[in-house]
Coordinates of C-alpha atoms in Angstrom, one line a residue:
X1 CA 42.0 -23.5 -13.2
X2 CA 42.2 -27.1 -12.1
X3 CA 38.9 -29.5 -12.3
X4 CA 40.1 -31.2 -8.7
X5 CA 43.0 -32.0 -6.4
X6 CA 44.5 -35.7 -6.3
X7 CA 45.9 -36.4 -3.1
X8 CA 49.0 -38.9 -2.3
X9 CA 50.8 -40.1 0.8
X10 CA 54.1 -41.9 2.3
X11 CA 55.0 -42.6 -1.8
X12 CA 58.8 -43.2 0.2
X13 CA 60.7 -42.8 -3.4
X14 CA 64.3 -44.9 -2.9
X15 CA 66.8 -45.8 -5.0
X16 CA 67.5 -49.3 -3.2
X17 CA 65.2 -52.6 -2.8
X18 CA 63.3 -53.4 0.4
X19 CA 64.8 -57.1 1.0
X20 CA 60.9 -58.2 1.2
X21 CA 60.4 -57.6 -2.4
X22 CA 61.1 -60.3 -5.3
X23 CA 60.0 -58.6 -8.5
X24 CA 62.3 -55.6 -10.1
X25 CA 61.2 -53.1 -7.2
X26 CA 62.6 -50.0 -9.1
X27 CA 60.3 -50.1 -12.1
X28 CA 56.8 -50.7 -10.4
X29 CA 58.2 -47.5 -8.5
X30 CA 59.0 -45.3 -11.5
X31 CA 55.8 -46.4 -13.0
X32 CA 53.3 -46.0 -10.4
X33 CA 55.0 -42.1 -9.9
X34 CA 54.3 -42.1 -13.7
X35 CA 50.6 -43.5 -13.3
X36 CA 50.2 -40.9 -11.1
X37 CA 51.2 -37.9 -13.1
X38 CA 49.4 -39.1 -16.1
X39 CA 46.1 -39.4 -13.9
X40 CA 46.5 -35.8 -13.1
X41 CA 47.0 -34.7 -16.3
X42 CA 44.6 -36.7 -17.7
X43 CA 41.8 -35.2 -15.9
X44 CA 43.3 -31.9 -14.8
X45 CA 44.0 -32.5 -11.2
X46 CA 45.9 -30.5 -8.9
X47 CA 48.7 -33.0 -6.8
X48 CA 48.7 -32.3 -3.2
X49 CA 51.1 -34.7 -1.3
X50 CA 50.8 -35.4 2.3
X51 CA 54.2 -36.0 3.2
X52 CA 57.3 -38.5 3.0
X53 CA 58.4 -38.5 -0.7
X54 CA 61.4 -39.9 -0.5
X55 CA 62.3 -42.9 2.2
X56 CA 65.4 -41.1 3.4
X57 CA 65.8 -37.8 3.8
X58 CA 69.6 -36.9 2.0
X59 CA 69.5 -39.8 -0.6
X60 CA 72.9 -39.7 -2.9
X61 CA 72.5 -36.4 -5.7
X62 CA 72.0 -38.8 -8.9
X63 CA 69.2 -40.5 -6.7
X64 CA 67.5 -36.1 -6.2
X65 CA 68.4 -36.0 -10.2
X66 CA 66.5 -38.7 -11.2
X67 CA 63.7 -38.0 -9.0
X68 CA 63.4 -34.4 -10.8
X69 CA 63.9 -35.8 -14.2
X70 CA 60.8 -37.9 -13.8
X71 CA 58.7 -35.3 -12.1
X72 CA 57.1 -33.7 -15.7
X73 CA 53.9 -32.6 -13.1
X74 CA 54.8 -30.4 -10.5
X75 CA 53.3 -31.1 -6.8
X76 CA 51.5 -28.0 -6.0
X77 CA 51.5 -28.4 -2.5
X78 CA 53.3 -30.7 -0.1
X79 CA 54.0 -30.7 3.5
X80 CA 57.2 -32.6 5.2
X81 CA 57.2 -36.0 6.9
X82 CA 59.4 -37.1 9.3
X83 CA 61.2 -39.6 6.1
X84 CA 61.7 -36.3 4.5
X85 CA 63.3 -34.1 7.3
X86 CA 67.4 -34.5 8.4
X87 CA 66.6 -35.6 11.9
X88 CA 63.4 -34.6 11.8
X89 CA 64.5 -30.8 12.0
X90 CA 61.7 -28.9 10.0
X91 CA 65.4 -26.3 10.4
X92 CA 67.4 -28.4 8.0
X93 CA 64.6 -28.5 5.3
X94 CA 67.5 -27.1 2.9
X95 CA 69.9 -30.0 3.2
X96 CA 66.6 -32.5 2.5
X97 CA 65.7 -34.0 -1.2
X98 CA 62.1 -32.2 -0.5
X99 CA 64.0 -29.2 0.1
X100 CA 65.7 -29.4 -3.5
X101 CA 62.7 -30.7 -5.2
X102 CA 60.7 -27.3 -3.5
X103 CA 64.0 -24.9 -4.8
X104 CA 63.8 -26.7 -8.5
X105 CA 60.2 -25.9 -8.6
X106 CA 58.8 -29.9 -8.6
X107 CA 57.5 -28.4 -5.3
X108 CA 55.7 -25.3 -5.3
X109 CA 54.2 -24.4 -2.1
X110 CA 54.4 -25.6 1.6
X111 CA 52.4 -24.8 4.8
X112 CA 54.6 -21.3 5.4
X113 CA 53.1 -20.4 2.6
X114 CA 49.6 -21.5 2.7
X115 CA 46.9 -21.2 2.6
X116 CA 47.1 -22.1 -1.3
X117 CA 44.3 -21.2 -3.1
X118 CA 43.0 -23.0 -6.1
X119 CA 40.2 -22.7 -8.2
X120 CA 38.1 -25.9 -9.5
X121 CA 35.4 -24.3 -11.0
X122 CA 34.4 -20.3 -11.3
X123 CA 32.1 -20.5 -8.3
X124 CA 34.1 -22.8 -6.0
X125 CA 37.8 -22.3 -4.2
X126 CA 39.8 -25.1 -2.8
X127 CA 41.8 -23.5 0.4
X128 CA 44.6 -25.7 1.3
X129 CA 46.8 -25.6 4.6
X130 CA 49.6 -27.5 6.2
X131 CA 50.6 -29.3 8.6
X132 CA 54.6 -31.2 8.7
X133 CA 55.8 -34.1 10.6
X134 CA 55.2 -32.5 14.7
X135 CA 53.6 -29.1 13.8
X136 CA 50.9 -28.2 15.2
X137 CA 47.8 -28.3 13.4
X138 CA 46.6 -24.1 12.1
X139 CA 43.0 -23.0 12.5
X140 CA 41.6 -22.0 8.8
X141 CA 40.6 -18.3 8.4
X142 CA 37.5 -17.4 8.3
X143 CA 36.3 -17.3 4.4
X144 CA 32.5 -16.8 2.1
X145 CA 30.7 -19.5 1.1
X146 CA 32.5 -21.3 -1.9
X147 CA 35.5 -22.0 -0.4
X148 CA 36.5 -25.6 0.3
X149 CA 38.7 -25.7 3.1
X150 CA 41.4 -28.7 3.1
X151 CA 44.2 -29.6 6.0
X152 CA 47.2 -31.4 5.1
X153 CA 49.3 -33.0 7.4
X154 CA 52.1 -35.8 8.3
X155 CA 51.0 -37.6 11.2
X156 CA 50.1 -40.5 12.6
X157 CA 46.2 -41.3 12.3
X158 CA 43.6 -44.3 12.6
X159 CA 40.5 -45.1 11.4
X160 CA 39.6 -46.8 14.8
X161 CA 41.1 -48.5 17.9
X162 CA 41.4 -51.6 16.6
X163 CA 44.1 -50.7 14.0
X164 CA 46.4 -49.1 16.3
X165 CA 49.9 -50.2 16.1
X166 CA 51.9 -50.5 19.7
X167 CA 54.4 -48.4 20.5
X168 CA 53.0 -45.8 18.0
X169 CA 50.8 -43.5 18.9
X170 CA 48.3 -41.4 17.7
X171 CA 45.0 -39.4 16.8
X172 CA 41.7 -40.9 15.9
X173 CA 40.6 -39.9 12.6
X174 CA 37.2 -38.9 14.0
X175 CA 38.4 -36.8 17.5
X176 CA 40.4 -34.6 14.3
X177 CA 37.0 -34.4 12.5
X178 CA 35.3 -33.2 15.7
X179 CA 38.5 -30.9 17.0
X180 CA 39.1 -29.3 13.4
X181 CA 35.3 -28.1 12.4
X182 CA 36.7 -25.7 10.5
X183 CA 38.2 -28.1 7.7
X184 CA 35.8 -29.7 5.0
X185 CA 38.4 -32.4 4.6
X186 CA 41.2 -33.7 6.1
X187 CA 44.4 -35.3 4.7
X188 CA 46.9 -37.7 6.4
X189 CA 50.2 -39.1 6.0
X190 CA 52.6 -41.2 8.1
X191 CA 49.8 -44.4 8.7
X192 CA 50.3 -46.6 5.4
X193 CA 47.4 -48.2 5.4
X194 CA 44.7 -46.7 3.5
X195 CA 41.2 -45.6 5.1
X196 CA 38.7 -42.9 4.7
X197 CA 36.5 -41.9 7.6
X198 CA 33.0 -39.6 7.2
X199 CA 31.7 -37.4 10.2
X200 CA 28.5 -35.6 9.3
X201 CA 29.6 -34.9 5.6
X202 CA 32.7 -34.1 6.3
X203 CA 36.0 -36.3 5.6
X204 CA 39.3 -37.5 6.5
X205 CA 41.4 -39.4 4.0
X206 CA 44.6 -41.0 4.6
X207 CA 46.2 -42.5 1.3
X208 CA 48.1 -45.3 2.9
X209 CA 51.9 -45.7 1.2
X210 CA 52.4 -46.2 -2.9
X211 CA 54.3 -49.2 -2.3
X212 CA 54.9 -52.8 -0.3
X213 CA 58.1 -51.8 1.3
X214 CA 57.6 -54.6 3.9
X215 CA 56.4 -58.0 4.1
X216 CA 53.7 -57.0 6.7
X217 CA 51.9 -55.2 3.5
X218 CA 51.5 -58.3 1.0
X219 CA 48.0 -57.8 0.7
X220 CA 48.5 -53.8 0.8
X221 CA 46.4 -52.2 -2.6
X222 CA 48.5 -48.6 -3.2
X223 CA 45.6 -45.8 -3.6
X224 CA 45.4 -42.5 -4.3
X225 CA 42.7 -40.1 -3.7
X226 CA 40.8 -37.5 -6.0
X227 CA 38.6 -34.9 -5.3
X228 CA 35.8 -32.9 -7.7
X229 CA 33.2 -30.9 -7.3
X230 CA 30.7 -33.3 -9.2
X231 CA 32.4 -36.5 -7.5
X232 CA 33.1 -35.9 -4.6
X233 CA 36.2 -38.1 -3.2
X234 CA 37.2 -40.9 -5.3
X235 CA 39.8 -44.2 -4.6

């Protein structure tokens, strides 16, 4: 039994340095995946990742080696982005890095398979589904009272107009809200800037990316989300 889930996004793992960063790239990237891991064992959280691990989607095998060798904490659940898939073919999941991380066990369930349940306390179940890069969104089944129903998906998303990027479009965080009643809260990855937006007590969180991979995100603070019963959601 887990206390909570702990939700990341777009963490884009790469064994090479963007050209707009000056400090040694590689070891603030190894230690916020370790800051990570340490938070979720520290306060028994269950890591659900909303898509794009890696930055490219067939990195080099010692690159996939590493990767597993510093993944002590297992991802529960995970959908795809479009970083992660060859092509973006959800069909050539198997030549991916997610697709070795999943068969090594670092990865243990994915939409097919959902939903995941997961209990956070003896009265209340967390109910997680999926959503990867250009799938369509799944209606939740129909469940008793006590059952927290999450969506997880890779896709773009804003927070509002104003923050739309040209030449990518997207949802609005709030027309998912009022589309997707079923869902108590709402994930997102592919948008890595980082926003939460509230309709009527229910939520949609979208982590933003773990790290300045371009010069556009100098002032970019890398987040995470957690979730608990008695907290509630949680920068």
């Amino acid at each position: 039994m887990y206390n909570g889930l702990l939700f990341t996004g777009d963490i884009h793992l790469r064994p090479d340095v963007p050209v707009c960063r000056t400090d040694d790239f590689l070891v603030a990237q190894w230690a916020k995946l370790e800051q990570i891991q340490k938070l979720a064992k520290r306060q028994n959280l269950a890591w659900i990742d909303a898509g794009d691990i890696f930055h490219k989607a067939v990195p080099s095998l010692h690159f996939v080696n590493q990767v597993i060798a510093r993944l002590h904490c297992s991802i529960e659940f995970g959908v795809m982005g479009n970083h992660d898939l060859p092509a973006h073919n959800i069909g050539r999941m198997m030549e991916s890095a997610w697709g070795t991380l999943y068969e090594s066990g670092r990865l243990r369930n994915m939409p097919h398979e959902a939903p995941l349940t997961i209990d956070v306390t003896d009265k209340l179940v967390a109910e997680i589904y999926g959503a990867n890069y250009g799938e369509s969104i799944p209606e939740p089944l129909d469940a008793p009272s006590g059952v927290f129903k999450v969506l997880v998906m890779h896709g773009m998303v804003y927070a509002s107009r104003n923050d739309i990027i040209p030449n990518a479009p997207g949802s609005m965080a709030k027309k998912l809200l009022r589309d997707h009643k079923g869902y108590d809260l709402i994930v997102t990855g592919h948008n890595h800037q980082s926003f939460m937006v509230e309709l009527n007590g229910r939520h949609l969180v979208n982590p933003g990316s773990m790290t300045r991979q371009t010069a556009d995100q100098a002032d970019h603070i890398p987040r995470i989300v957690t979730w608990t019963p008695k907290d509630g959601l949680q920068w």
